[in-house]
mmCIF file of C-alpha atoms and ligand atoms in Angstrom:
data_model
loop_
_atom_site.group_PDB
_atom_site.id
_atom_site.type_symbol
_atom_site.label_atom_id
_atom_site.label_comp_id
_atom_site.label_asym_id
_atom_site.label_seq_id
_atom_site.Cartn_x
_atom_site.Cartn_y
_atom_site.Cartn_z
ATOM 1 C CA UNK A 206 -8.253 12.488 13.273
ATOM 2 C CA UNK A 207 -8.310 15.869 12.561
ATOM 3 C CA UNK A 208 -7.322 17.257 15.955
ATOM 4 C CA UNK A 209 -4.149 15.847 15.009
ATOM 5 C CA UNK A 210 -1.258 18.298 14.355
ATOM 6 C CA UNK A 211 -0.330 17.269 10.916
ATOM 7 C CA UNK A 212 3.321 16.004 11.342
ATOM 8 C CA UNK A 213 0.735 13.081 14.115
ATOM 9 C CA UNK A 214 -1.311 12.927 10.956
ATOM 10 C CA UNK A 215 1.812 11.966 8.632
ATOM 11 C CA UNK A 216 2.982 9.321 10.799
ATOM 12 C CA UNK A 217 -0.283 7.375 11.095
ATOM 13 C CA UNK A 218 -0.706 7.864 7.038
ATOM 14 C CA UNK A 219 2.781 6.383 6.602
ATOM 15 C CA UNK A 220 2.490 3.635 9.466
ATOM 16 C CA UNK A 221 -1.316 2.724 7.923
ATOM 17 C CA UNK A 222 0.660 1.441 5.186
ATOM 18 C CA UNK A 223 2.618 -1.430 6.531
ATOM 19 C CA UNK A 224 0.568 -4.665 5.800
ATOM 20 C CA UNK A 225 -1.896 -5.788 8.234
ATOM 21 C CA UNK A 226 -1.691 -2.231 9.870
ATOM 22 C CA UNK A 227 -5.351 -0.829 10.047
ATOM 23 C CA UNK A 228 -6.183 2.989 10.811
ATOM 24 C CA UNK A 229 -6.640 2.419 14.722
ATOM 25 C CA UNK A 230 -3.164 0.687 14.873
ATOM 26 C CA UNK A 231 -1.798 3.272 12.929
ATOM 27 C CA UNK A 232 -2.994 5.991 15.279
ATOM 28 C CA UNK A 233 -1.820 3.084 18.480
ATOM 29 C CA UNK A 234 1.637 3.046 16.985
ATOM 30 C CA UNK A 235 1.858 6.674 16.468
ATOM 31 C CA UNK A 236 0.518 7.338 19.720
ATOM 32 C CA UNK A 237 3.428 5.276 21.198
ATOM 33 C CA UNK A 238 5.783 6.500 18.775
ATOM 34 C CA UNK A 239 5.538 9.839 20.344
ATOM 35 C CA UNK A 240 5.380 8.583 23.951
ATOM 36 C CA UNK A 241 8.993 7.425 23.271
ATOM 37 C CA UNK A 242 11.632 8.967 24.440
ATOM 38 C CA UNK A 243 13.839 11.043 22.400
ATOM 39 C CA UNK A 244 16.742 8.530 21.973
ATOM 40 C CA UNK A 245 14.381 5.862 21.560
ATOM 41 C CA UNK A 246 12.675 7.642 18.646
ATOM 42 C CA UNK A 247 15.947 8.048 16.984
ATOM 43 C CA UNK A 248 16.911 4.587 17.047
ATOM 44 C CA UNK A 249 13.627 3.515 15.142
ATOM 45 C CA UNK A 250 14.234 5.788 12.927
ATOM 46 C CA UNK A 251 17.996 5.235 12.286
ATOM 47 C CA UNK A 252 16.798 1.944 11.926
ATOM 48 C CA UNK A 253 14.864 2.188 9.056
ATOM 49 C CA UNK A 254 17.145 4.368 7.701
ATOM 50 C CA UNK A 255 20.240 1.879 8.147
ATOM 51 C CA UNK A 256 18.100 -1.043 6.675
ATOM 52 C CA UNK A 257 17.509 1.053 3.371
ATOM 53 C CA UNK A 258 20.839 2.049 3.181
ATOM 54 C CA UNK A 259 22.544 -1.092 4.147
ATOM 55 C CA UNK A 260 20.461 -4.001 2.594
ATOM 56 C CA UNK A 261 20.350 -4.885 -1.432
ATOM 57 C CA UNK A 262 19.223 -7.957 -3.340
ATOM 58 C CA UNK A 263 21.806 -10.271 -4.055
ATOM 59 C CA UNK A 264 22.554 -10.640 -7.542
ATOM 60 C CA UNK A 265 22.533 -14.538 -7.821
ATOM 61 C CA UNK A 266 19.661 -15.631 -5.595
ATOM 62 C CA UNK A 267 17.800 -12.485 -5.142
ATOM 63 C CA UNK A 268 17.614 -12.883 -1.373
ATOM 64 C CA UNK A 269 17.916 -9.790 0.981
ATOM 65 C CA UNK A 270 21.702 -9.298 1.905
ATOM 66 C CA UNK A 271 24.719 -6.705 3.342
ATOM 67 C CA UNK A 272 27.010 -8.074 0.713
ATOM 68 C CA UNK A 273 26.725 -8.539 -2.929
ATOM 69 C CA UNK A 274 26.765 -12.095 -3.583
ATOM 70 C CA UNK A 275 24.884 -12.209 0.142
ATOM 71 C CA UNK A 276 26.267 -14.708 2.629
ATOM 72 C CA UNK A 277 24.967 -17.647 1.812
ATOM 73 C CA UNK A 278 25.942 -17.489 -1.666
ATOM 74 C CA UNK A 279 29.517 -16.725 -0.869
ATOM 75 C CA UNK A 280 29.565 -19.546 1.946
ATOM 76 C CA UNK A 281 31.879 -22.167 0.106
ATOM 77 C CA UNK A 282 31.134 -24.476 2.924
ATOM 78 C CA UNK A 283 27.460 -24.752 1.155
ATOM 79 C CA UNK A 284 26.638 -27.145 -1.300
ATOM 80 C CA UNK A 285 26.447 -24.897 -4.129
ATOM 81 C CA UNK A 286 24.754 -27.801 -6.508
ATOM 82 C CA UNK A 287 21.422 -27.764 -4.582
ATOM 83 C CA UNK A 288 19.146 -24.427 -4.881
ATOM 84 C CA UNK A 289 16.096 -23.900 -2.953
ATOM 85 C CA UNK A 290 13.566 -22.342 -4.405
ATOM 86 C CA UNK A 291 11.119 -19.908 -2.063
ATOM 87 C CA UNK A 292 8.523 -17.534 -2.492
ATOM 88 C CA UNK A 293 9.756 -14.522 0.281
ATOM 89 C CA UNK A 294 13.323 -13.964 2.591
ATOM 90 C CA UNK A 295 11.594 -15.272 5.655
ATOM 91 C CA UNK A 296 11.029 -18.650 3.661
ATOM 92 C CA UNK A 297 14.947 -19.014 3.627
ATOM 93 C CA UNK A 298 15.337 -18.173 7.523
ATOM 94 C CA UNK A 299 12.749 -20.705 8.400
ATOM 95 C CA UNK A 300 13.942 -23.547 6.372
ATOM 96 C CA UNK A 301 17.779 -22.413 7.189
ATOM 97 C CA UNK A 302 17.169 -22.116 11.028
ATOM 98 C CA UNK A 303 16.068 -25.828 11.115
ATOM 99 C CA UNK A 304 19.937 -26.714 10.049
ATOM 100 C CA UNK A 305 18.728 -29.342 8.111
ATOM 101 C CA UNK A 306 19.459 -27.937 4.736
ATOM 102 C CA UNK A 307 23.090 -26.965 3.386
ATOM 103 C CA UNK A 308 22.290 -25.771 -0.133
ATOM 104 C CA UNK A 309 22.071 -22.061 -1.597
ATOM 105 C CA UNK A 310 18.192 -20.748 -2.282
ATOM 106 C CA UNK A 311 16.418 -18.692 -4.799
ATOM 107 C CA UNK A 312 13.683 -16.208 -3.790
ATOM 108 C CA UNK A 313 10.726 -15.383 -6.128
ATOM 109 C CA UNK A 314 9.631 -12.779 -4.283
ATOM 110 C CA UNK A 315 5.988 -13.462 -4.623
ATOM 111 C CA UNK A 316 3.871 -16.320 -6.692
ATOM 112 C CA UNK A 317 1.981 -16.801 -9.691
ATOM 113 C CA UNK A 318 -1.218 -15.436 -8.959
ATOM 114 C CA UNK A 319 -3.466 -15.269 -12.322
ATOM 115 C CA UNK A 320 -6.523 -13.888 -10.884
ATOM 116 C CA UNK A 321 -4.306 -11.202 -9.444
ATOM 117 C CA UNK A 322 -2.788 -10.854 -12.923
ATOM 118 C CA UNK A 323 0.888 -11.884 -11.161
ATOM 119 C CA UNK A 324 2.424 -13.757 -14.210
ATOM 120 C CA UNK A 325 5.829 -15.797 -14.050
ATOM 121 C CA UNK A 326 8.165 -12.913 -15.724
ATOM 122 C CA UNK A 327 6.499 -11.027 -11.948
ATOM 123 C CA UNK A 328 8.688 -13.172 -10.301
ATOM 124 C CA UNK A 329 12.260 -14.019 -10.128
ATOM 125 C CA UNK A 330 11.726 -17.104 -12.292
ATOM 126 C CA UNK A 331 13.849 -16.117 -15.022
ATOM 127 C CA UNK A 332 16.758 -15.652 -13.224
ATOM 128 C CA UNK A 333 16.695 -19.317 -11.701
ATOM 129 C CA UNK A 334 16.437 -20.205 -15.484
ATOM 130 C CA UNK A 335 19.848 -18.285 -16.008
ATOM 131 C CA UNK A 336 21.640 -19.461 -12.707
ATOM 132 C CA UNK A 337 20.531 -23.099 -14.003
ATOM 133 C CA UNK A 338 21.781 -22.522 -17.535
ATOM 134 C CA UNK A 339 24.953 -21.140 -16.413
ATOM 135 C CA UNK A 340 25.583 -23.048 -13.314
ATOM 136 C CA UNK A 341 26.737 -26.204 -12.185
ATOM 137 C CA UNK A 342 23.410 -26.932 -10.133
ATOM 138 C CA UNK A 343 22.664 -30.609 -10.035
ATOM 139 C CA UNK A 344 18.823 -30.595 -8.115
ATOM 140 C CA UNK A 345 16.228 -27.286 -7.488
ATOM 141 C CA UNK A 346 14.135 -27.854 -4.689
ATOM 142 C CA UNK A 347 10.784 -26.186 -5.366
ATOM 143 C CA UNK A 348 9.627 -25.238 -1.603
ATOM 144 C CA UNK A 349 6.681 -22.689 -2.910
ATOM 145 C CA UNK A 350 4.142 -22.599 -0.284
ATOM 146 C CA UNK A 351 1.750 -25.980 -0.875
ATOM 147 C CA UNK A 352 -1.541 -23.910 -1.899
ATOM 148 C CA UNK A 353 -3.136 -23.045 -4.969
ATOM 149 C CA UNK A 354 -0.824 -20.319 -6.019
ATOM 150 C CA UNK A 355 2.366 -22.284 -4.593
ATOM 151 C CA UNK A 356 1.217 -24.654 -6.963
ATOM 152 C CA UNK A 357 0.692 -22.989 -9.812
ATOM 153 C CA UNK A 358 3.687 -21.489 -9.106
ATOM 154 C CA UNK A 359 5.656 -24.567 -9.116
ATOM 155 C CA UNK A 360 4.755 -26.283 -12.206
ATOM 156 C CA UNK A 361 5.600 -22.695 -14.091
ATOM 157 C CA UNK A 362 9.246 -23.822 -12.912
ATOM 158 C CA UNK A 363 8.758 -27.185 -13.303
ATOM 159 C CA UNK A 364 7.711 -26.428 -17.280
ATOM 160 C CA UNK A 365 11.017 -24.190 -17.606
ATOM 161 C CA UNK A 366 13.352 -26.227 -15.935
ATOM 162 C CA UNK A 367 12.569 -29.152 -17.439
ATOM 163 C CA UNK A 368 14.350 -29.166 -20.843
ATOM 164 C CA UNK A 369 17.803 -27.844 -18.972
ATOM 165 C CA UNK A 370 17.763 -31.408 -17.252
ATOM 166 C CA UNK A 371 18.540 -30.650 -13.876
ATOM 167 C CA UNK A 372 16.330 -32.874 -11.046
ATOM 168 C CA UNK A 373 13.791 -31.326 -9.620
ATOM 169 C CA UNK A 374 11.556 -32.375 -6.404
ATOM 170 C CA UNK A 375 9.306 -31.111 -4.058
ATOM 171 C CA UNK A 376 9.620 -31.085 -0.286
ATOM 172 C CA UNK A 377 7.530 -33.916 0.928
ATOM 173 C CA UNK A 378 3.834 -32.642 1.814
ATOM 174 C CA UNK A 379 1.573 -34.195 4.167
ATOM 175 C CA UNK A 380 0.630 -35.007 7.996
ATOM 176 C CA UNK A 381 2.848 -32.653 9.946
ATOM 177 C CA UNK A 382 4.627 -34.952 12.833
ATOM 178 C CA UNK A 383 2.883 -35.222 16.162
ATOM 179 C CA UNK A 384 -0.120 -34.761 14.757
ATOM 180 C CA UNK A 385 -3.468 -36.575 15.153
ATOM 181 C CA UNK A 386 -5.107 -37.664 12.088
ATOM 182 C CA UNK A 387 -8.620 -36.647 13.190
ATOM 183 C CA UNK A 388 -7.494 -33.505 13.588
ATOM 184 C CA UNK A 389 -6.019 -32.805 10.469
ATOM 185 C CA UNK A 390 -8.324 -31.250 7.689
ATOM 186 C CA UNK A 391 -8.956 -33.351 4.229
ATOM 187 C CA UNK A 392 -6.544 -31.306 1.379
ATOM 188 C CA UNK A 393 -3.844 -32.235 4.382
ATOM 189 C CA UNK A 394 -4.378 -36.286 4.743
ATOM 190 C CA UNK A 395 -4.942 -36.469 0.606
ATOM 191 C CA UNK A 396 -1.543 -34.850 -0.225
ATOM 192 C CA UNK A 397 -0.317 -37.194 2.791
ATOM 193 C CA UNK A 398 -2.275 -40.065 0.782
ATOM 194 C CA UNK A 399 -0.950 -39.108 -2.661
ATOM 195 C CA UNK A 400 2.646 -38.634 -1.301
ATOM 196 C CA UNK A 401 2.390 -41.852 0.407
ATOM 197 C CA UNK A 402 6.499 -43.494 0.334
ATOM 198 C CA UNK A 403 7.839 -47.381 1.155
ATOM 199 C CA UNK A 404 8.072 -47.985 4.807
ATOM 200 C CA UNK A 405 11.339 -49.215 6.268
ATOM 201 C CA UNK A 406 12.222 -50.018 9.643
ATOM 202 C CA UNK A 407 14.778 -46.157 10.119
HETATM 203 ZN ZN1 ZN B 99 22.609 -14.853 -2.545
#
């Protein structure tokens, strides 16, 4: 490391931050980073630069956005009764890119975590309190991540959201389809068990 020249050095101390980045990928990406030419270099960073500068947090569901409400919010062809509620942005492109959803979301930005000392006022929970208050929102979809902090997450919601009235349900949870039962580990076929529904013929 410390044959470096110390704008190398810099690099790999600011790439070694990014999550899941380790010292030797830090040094790989520098080492690439460097290879690049000039242009190329630029455009990464112009990049970054354009993503600070051009993305903010949209002031009714929190979600990462170039406009202020972002553009699902300001989508009138959405049904603006239905929220989904997610822990991070990437939540909100997976469950959008399926097309099966036509509501707005929420993101937390995280999830209760107590052993981590992440409490609900961490997380964006009191603003889907206030957009449910003030709102015309007729069902919140709680889609936190099914594992113990999802969970815990959840019912935190659950417990505030429940004296405003509004419906509130969980996506369904259990044997993902095409799968083989043998294959699938216990916590996944007793959810499946516990969520068990009525079977009709469609
Ligand atoms: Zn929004």
């Amino acid at each position: 490391m410390k044959s470096y020249p110390r704008s190398m050095l810099k690099l790999i101390e600011e790439l070694g931050k990014m999550p899941g980045i380790g010292q030797k990928s830090a040094e790989r990406l520098a080492n690439y980073i460097i290879q690049l030419p000039h242009d190329e270099a630029m455009q990464l960073a112009v990049a970054i630069r354009d993503v600070k500068k051009n993305i903010n947090y949209c002031s009714i569901c929190c979600n990462m956005g170039e406009t202020d409400p972002c553009h699902i919010c300001s989508d009138q062809s959405r049904d603006h009764k239905k929220v989904c509620v997610v822990e991070q942005p990437v939540d909100v492109f997976k469950i959008d890119k399926t097309g099966f959803y036509d509501g707005l979301y929420h993101v937390l930005f995280g999830h209760v975590n107590p052993l981590e000392n992440v409490n609900p006022e961490d997380i964006n929970i009191d603003k889907l309190v206030k957009r449910v208050e003030g709102g015309d929102i007729q069902e919140v979809i709680i889609a936190t991540n099914p594992n113990l902090e999802g969970d815990i997450t959840a019912l935190c919601i659950l417990e505030r959201l429940e004296p405003l009235g509004v419906k509130v349900t969980q996506p369904a949870r259990g044997m993902p389809s095409g799968s083989y039962l043998e294959y699938v580990s216990s916590a996944v076929i007793a959810d499946a068990i516990n969520g068990r529904k009525l079977m009709q013929k469609n």
